[in-house]
Coordinates of C-alpha atoms and ligand atoms in Angstrom, one line a residue:
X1 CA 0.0 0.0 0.0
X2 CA 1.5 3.9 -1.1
X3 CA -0.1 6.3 0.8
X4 CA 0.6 10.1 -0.8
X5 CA 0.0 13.6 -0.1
X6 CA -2.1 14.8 -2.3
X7 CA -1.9 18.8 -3.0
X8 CA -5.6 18.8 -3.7
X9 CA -7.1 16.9 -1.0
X10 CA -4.5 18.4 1.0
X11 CA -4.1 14.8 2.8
X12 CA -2.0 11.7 2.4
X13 CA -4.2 8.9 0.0
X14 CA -3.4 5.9 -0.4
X15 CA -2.9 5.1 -4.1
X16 CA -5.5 3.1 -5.9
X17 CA -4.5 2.9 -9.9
X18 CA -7.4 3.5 -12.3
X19 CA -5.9 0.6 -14.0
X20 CA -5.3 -2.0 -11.7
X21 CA -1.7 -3.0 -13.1
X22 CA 0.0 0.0 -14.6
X23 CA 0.6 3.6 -12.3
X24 CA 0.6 6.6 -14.6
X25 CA 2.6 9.3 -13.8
X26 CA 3.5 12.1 -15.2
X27 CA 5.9 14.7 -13.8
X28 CA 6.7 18.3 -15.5
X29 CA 10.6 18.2 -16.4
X30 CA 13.0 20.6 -17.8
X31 CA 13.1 23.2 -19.9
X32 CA 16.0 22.6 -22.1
X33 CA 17.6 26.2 -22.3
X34 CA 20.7 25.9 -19.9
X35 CA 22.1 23.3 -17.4
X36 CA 19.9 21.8 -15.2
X37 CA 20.9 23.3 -11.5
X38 CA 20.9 21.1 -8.7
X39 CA 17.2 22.4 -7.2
X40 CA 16.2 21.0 -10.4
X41 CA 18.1 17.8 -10.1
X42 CA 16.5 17.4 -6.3
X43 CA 12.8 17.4 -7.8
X44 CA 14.2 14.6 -10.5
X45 CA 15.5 12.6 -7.9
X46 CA 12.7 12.9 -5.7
X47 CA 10.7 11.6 -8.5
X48 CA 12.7 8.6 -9.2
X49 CA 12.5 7.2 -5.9
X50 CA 8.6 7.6 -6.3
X51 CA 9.1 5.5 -9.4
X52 CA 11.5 3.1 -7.8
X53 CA 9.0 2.8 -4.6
X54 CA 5.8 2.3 -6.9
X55 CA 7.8 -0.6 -8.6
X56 CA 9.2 -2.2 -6.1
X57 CA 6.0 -2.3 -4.8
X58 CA 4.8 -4.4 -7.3
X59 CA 3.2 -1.5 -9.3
X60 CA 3.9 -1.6 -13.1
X61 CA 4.8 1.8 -13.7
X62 CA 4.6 3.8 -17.0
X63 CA 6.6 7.4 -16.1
X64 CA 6.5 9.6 -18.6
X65 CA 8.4 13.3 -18.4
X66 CA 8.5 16.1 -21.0
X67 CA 11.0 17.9 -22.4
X68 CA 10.3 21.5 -22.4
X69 CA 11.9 22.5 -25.6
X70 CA 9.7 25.6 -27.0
X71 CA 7.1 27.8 -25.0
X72 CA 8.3 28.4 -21.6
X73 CA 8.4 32.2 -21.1
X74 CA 10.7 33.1 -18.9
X75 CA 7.5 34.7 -16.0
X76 CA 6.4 31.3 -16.0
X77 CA 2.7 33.0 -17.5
X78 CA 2.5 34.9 -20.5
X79 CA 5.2 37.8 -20.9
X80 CA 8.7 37.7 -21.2
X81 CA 11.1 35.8 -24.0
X82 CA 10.6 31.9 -24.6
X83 CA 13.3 30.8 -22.8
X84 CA 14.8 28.9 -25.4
X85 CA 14.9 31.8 -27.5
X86 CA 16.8 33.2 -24.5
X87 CA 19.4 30.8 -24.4
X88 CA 19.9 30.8 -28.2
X89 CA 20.5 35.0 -28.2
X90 CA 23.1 34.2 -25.3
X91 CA 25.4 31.4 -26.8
X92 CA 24.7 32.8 -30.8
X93 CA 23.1 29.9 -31.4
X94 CA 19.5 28.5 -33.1
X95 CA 16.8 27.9 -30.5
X96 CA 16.8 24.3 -32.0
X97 CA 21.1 23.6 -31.3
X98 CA 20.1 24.8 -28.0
X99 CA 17.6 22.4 -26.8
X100 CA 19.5 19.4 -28.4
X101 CA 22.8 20.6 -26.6
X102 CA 21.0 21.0 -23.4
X103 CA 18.6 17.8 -23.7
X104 CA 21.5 15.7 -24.1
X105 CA 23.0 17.1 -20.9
X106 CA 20.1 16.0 -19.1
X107 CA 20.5 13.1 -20.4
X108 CA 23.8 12.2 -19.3
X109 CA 22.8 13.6 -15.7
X110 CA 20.0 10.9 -15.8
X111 CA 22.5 8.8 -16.5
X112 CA 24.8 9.8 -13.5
X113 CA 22.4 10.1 -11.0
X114 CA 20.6 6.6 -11.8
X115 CA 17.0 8.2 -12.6
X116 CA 15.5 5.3 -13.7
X117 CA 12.9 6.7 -16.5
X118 CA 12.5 4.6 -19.4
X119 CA 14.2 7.1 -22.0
X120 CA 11.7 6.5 -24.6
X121 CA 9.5 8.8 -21.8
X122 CA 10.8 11.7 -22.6
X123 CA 8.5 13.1 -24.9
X124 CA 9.5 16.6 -26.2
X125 CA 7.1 19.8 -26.6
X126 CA 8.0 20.2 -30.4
X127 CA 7.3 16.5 -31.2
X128 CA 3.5 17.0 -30.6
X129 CA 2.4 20.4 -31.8
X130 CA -0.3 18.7 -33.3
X131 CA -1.9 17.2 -30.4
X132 CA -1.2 20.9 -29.1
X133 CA -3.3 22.0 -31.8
X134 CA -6.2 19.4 -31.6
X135 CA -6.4 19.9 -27.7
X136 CA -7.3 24.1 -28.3
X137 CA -8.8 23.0 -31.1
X138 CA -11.3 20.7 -28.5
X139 CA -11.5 24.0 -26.1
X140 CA -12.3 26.3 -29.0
X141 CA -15.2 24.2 -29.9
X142 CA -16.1 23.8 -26.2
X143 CA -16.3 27.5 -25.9
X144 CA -13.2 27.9 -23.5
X145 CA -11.1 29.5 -25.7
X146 CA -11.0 33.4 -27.2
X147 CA -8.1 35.4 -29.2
X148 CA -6.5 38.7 -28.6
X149 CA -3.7 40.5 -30.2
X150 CA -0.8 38.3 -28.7
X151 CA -2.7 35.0 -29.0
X152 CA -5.6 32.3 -27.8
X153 CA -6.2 32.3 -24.3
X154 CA -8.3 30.2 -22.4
X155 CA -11.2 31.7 -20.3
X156 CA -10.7 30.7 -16.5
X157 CA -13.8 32.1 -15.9
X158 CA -15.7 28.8 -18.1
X159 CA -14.2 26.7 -15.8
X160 CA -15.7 26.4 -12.2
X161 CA -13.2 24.9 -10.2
X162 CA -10.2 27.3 -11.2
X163 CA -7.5 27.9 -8.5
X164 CA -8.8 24.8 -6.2
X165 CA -5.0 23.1 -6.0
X166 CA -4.1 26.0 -4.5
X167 CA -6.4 27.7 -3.0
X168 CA -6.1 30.7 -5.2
X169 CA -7.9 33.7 -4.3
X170 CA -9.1 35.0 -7.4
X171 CA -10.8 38.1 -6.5
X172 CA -7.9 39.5 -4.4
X173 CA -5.8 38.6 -7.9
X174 CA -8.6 40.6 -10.1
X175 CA -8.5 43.3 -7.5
X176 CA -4.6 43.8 -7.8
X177 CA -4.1 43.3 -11.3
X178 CA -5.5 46.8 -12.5
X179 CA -2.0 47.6 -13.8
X180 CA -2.1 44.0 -15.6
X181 CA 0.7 43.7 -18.4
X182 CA -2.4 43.0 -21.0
X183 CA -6.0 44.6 -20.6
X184 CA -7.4 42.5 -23.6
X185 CA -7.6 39.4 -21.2
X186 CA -10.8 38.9 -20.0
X187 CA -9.6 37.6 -16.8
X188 CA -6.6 37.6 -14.8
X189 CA -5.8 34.3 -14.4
X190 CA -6.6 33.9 -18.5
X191 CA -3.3 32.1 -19.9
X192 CA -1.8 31.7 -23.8
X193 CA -2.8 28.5 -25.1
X194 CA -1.5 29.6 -28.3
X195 CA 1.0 32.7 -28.7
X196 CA 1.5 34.4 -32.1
X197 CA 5.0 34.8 -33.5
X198 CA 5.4 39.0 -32.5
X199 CA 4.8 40.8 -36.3
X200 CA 8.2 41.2 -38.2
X201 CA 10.4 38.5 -35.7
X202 CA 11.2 35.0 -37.7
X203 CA 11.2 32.9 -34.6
X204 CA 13.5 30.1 -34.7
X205 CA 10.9 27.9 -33.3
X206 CA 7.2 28.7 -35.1
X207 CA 4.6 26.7 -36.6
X208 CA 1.1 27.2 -38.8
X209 CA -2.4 27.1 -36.9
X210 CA -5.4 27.4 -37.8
X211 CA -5.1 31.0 -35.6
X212 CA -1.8 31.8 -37.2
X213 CA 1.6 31.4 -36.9
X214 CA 3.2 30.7 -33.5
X215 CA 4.0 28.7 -31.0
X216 CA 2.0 26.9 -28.2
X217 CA 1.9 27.6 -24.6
X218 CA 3.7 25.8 -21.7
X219 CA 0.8 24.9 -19.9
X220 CA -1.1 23.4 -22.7
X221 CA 2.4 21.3 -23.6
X222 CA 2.3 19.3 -20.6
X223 CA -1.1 18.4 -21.1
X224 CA -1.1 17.3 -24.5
X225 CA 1.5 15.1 -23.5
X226 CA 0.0 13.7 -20.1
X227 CA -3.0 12.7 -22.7
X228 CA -0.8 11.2 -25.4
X229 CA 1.5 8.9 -23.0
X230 CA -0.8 8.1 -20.6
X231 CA -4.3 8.6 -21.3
X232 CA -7.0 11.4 -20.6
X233 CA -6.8 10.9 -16.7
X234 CA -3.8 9.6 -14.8
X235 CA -2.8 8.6 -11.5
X236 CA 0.2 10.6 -10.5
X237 CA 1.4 14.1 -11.2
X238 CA 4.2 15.4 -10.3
X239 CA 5.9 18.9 -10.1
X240 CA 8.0 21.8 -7.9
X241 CA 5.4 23.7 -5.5
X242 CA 6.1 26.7 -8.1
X243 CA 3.8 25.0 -9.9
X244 CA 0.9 25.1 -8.1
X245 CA -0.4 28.4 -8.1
X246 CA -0.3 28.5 -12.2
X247 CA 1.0 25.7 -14.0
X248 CA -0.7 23.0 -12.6
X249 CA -3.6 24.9 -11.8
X250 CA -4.1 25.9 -15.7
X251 CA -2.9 22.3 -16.6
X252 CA -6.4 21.5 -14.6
X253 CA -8.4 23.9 -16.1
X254 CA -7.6 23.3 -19.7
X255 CA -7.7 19.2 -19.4
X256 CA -10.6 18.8 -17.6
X257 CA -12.6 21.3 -19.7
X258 CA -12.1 19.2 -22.7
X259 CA -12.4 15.8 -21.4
X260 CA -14.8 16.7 -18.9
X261 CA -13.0 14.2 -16.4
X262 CA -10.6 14.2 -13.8
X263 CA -7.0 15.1 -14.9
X264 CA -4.8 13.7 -12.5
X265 CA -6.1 10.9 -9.0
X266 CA -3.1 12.7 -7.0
X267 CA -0.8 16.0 -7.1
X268 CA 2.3 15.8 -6.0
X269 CA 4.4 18.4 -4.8
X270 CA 8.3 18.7 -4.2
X271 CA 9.5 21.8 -2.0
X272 CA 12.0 23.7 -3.3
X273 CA 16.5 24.1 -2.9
X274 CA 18.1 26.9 -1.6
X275 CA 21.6 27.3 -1.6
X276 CA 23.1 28.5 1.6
X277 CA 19.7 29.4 2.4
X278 CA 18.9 31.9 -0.3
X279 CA 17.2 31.7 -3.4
X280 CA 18.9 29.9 -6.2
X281 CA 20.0 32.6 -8.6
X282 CA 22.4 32.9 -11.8
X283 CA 23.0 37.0 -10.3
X284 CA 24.4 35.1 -6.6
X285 CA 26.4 33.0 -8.9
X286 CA 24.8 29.7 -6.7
X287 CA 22.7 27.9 -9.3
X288 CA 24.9 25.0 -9.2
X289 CA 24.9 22.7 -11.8
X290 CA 25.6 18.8 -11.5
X291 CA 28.8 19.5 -13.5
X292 CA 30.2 22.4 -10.5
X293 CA 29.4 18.8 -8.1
X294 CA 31.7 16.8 -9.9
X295 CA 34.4 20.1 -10.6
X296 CA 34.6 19.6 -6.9
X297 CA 35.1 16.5 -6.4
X298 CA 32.0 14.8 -5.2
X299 CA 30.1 11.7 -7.1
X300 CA 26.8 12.7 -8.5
X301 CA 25.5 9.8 -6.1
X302 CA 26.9 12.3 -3.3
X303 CA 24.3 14.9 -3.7
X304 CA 22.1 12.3 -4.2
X305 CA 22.7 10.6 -0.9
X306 CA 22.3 14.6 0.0
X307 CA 19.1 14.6 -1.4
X308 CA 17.3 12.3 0.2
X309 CA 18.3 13.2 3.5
X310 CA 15.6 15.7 2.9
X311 CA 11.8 14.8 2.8
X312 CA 10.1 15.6 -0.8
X313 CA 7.4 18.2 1.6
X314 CA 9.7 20.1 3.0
X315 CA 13.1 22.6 1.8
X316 CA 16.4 21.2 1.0
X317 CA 19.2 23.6 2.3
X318 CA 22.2 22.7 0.3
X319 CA 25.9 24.0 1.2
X320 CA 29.1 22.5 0.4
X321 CA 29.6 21.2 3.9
X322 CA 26.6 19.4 3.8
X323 CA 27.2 17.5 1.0
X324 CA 30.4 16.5 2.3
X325 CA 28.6 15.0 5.2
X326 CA 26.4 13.2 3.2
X327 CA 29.9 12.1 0.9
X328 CA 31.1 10.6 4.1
X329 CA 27.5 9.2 4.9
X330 CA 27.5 7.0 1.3
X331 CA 31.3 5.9 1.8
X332 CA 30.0 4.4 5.3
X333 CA 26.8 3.1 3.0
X334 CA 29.7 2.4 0.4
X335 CA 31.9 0.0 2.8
X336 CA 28.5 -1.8 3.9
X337 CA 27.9 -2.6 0.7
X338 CA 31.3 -3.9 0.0
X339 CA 30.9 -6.7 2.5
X340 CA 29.3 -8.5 -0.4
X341 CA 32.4 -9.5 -1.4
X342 CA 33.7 -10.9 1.8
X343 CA 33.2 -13.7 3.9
X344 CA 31.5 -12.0 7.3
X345 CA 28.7 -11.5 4.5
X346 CA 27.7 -15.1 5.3
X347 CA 27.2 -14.5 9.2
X348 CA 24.9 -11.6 8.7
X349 CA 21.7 -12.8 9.8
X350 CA 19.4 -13.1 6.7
X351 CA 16.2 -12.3 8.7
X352 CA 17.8 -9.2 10.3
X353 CA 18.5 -8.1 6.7
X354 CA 15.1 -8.5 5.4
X355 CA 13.6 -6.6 8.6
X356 CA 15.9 -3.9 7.5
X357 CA 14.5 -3.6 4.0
X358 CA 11.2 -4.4 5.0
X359 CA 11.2 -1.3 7.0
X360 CA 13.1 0.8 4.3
X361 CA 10.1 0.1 1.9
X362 CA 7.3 0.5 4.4
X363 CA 8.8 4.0 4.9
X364 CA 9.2 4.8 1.2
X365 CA 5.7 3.5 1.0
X366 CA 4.4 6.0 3.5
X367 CA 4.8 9.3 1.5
X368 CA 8.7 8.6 0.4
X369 CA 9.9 9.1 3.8
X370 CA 14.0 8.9 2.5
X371 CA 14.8 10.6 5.7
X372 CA 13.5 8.3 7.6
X373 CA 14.8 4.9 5.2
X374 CA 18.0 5.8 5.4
X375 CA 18.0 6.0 9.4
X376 CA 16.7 2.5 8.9
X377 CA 19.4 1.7 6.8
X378 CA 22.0 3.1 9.5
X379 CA 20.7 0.1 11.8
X380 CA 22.9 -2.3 9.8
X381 CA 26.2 -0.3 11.5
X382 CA 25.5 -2.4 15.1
X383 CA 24.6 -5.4 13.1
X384 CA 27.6 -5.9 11.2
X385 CA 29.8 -4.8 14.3
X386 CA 28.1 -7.5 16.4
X387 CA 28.5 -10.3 13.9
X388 CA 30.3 -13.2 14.5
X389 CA 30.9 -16.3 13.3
X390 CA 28.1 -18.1 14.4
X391 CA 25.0 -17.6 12.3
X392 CA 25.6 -18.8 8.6
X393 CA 22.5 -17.3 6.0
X394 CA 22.3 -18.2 2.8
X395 CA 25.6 -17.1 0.6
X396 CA 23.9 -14.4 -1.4
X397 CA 21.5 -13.4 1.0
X398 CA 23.8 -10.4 1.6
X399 CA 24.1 -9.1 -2.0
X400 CA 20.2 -10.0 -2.7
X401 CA 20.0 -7.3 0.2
X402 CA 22.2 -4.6 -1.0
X403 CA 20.6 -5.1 -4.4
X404 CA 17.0 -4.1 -3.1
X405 CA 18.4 -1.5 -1.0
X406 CA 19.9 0.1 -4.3
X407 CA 16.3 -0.8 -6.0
X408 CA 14.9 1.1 -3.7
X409 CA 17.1 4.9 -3.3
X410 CA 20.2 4.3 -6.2
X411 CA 23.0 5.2 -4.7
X412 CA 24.9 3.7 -7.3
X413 CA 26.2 0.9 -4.1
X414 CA 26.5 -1.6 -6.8
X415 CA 29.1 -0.1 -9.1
X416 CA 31.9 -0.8 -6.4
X417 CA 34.3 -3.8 -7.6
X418 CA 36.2 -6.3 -5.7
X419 CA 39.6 -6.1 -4.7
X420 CA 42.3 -8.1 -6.5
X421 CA 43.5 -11.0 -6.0
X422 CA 46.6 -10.2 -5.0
X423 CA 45.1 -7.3 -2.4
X424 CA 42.8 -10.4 -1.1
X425 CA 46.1 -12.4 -0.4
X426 CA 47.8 -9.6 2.2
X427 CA 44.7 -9.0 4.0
X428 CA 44.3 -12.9 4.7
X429 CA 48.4 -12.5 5.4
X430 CA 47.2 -10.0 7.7
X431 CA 45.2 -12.2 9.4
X432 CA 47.5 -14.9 9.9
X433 CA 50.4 -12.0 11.1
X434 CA 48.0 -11.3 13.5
X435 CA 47.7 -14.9 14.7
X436 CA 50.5 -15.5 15.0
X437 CA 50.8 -12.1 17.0
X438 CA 53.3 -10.2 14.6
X439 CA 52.3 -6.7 14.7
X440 CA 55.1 -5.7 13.2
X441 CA 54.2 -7.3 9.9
X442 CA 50.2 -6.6 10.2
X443 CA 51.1 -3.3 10.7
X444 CA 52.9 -3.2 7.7
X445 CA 50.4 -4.8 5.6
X446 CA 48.0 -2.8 6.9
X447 CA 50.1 0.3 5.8
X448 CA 50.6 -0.8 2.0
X449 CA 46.8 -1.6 1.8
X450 CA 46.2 2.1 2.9
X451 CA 48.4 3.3 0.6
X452 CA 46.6 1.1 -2.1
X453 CA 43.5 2.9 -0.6
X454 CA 42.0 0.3 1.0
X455 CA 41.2 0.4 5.3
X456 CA 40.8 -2.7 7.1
X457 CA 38.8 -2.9 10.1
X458 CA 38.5 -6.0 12.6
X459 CA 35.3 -7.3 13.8
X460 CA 34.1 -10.4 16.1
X461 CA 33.8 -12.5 12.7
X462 CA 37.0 -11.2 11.3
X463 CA 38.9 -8.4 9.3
X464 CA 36.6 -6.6 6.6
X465 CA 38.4 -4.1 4.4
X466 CA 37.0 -1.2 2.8
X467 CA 37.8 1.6 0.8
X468 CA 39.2 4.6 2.4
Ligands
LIG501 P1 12.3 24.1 -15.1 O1 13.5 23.6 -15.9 O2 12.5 25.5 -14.7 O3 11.1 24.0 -16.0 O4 12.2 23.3 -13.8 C1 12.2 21.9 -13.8 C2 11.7 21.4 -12.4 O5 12.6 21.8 -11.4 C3 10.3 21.9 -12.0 O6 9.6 20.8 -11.5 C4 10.6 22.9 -11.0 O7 9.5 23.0 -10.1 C5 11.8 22.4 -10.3 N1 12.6 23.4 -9.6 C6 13.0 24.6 -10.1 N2 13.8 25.3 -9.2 C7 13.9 24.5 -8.1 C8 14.5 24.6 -6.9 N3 15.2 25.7 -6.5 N4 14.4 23.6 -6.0 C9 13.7 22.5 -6.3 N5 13.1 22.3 -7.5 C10 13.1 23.3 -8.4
LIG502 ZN1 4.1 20.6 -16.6

């Protein structure tokens, strides 16, 4: 059972798939118009181990995330540049170079992070302008839809629930919006469905309509795609809390106007990153990316240890310090893990092992509690230290349990390799020098291992190495 909060019902559900054997869920990804930065990155991983959690669950799982690759103005509603065409004035290049330059670097940080999406879910905005354009088409007809100078917008007025996901106060928003950037709107909360390529500009990134030449909005994007992938209503969205006030809320108006059903079962909302406890901001020069992480020295799995230290609800406060505490926290994780390749693996109670992951999921389960897993997961420390030789599981009853633990957050735990051979051999001459109570040579062994960057350590069942 998955019980999640749910921005609309503004309590924690418990998941029941329209379909009984495939979740759908959609979450809103990234506009493609500059690095991802790591507040970014946090809301991706926090989706992932939603997708892990629903699927080690037993839930098949269809995730499906867009590519935002034309539409998204930079005010997140209907002024400003297209953010693309932003990033394309900055680097002299076409709108089109950069969303393939900056999709592919998502795609390598999906890659490095171990987000699990299937990447044939990652559908992008410019592959179905069509089903753009037959979705306001459906409004139009519906009577939702009207056109001013700069576009179609879609009349929030047609559409009775408007603003419920977050509680959006509509006439305090009419009342302050006298000095409104565009008095043709009937409504302040009206959004572009369609905007018009601006008179005399040859946008990089235009196509025809049957209202003219332009391009489509961002809200109407992520609809059109939910629709496409996964079907008129679905069982999961997922987004940044910046999108509830307009994004999701006009993703809401505009899809259940024209299917007259329910869009999405649950909402699901990540709290943002700050940096140092500020805002993230190019102008404070602490938008991190993934690639200033690794210009530092930390794995990518580092920040995403640091990540789920943090509970999806609530803020993330990311500094440099931090995420060396949570480097040292996945090189203790790291050196667990590593006992798969060693003989005390064998003594390790199976049943405590399975109580251990048992409780990981239960706590993923109940609103992806991370926190609260990997304190679970901290329990193995006092079980491997009290180990002896005593209690013989299964051989691979270890490794089977590192494996689901890995299933379940990715902390990339099975990428580690053996030592050699010839490593293996002076750590059980260690043993023996130690028998045979010759600290002088176990020191020495124990010295050139270190140097070779491997630490040994000596438990009641034995010596377990690990790397330093
Ligand atoms: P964007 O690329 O701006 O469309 O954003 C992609 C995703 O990252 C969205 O779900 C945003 O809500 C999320 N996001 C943006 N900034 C932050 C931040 N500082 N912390 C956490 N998530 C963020
Ligand atoms: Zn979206």
């Amino acid at each position: 059972m998955i019980k999640l909060y749910n921005t609309m019902s503004k309590q924690k559900e418990t998941l029941k798939p329209i379909k009984a054997d495939v979740v759908s869920f959609y979450s809103c990804g990234p506009t493609v118009y500059d690095y991802p930065h790591i507040g970014n990155w946090l809301a991706f991983i926090r989706w992932d181990v939603l997708y892990r959690t629903l699927r080690t669950s037993g839930f098949k799982t269809r995730w499906v995330m867009n590519i935002t690759d034309v539409g998204h103005l930079v005010s997140d509603a209907d002024d400003g540049e297209d953010k693309l065409e932003k990033g394309a004035k900055r680097e002299g290049k076409s709108a089109w170079e950069i969303a393939d330059y900056y999709t592919q670097d998502f795609m390598e940080g999906l890659d490095a992070l171990d987000i699990q999406i299937n990447r044939t879910n990652l559908p992008k905005a410019t592959e179905a302008i069509n089903e753009q354009i037959d979705l306001i088409k459906t409004l139009e007809k519906k009577g939702h839809t009207y056109t001013i100078d700069d576009g179609v917008y879609f009349d929030t007025a047609t559409y009775e629930d408007y603003g419920k996901l977050g509680n959006i106060d509509i006439e305090n928003l009419q009342a302050g919006a006298r000095v409104a950037y565009n008095d043709q709107k009937r409504n302040v909360t009206d959004f572009a469905l369609w905007k018009f390529s601006p008179v005399d500009v040859k946008r990089d990134m235009e196509w025809d309509s049957p209202w003219g030449v332009g391009f489509p909005g961002w809200h109407i994007e992520c609809s059109a795609l939910a629709m496409k992938h996964l079907g008129e209503t679905i069982d999961v969205h997922a987004g940044g809390i910046d999108h509830i006030p307009i994004h999701h809320t006009n993703e809401i108006a505009q899809s259940e106007s024209a299917t007259d059903k329910q869009f999405s079962q649950i909402w699901l909302h990540s709290n943002f990153l700050t940096v140092d406890g500020t805002k993230l901001s190019k102008s404070l020069g602490n938008s991190f990316t993934l690639h200033d992480v690794e210009k530092r020295g930390f794995s990518p799995f580092d920040f995403r240890l640091f990540a789920l230290q943090s509970h999806y609800r609530t803020q993330a406060n990311f500094t440099w310090e931090a995420l060396e505490a949570a480097r040292a926290r996945r090189k203790t994780l790291q050196a667990m893990a590593d006992l798969r390749f060693q003989p005390i693996a064998r003594y390790i109670d199976s049943s405590v092992l399975e109580g251990i992951s048992h409780n990981v999921s239960l706590r993923l389960q109940d609103d992806l509690n991370t926190p609260e897993a990997l304190a679970e997961l901290s329990k193995l420390d006092t079980v491997v230290d009290d180990v002896t030789e005593t209690h013989s599981s299964e051989e691979n009853a270890f490794k089977a349990f590192i494996e689901a633990i890995d299933g379940m957050l990715g902390l990339g735990l099975l990428r580690s390799v053996d030592i050699s051979k010839a490593q293996k051999e002076r750590v059980e001459q260690r043993k023996q020098a130690r028998a045979d109570k010759d600290w002088a040579k176990s020191d020495t062994i124990r010295d050139e291992l270190v140097e070779q960057g491997i630490g040994l350590k000596d438990t009641a069942a034995g010596q377990v190495w690990y790397r330093v």
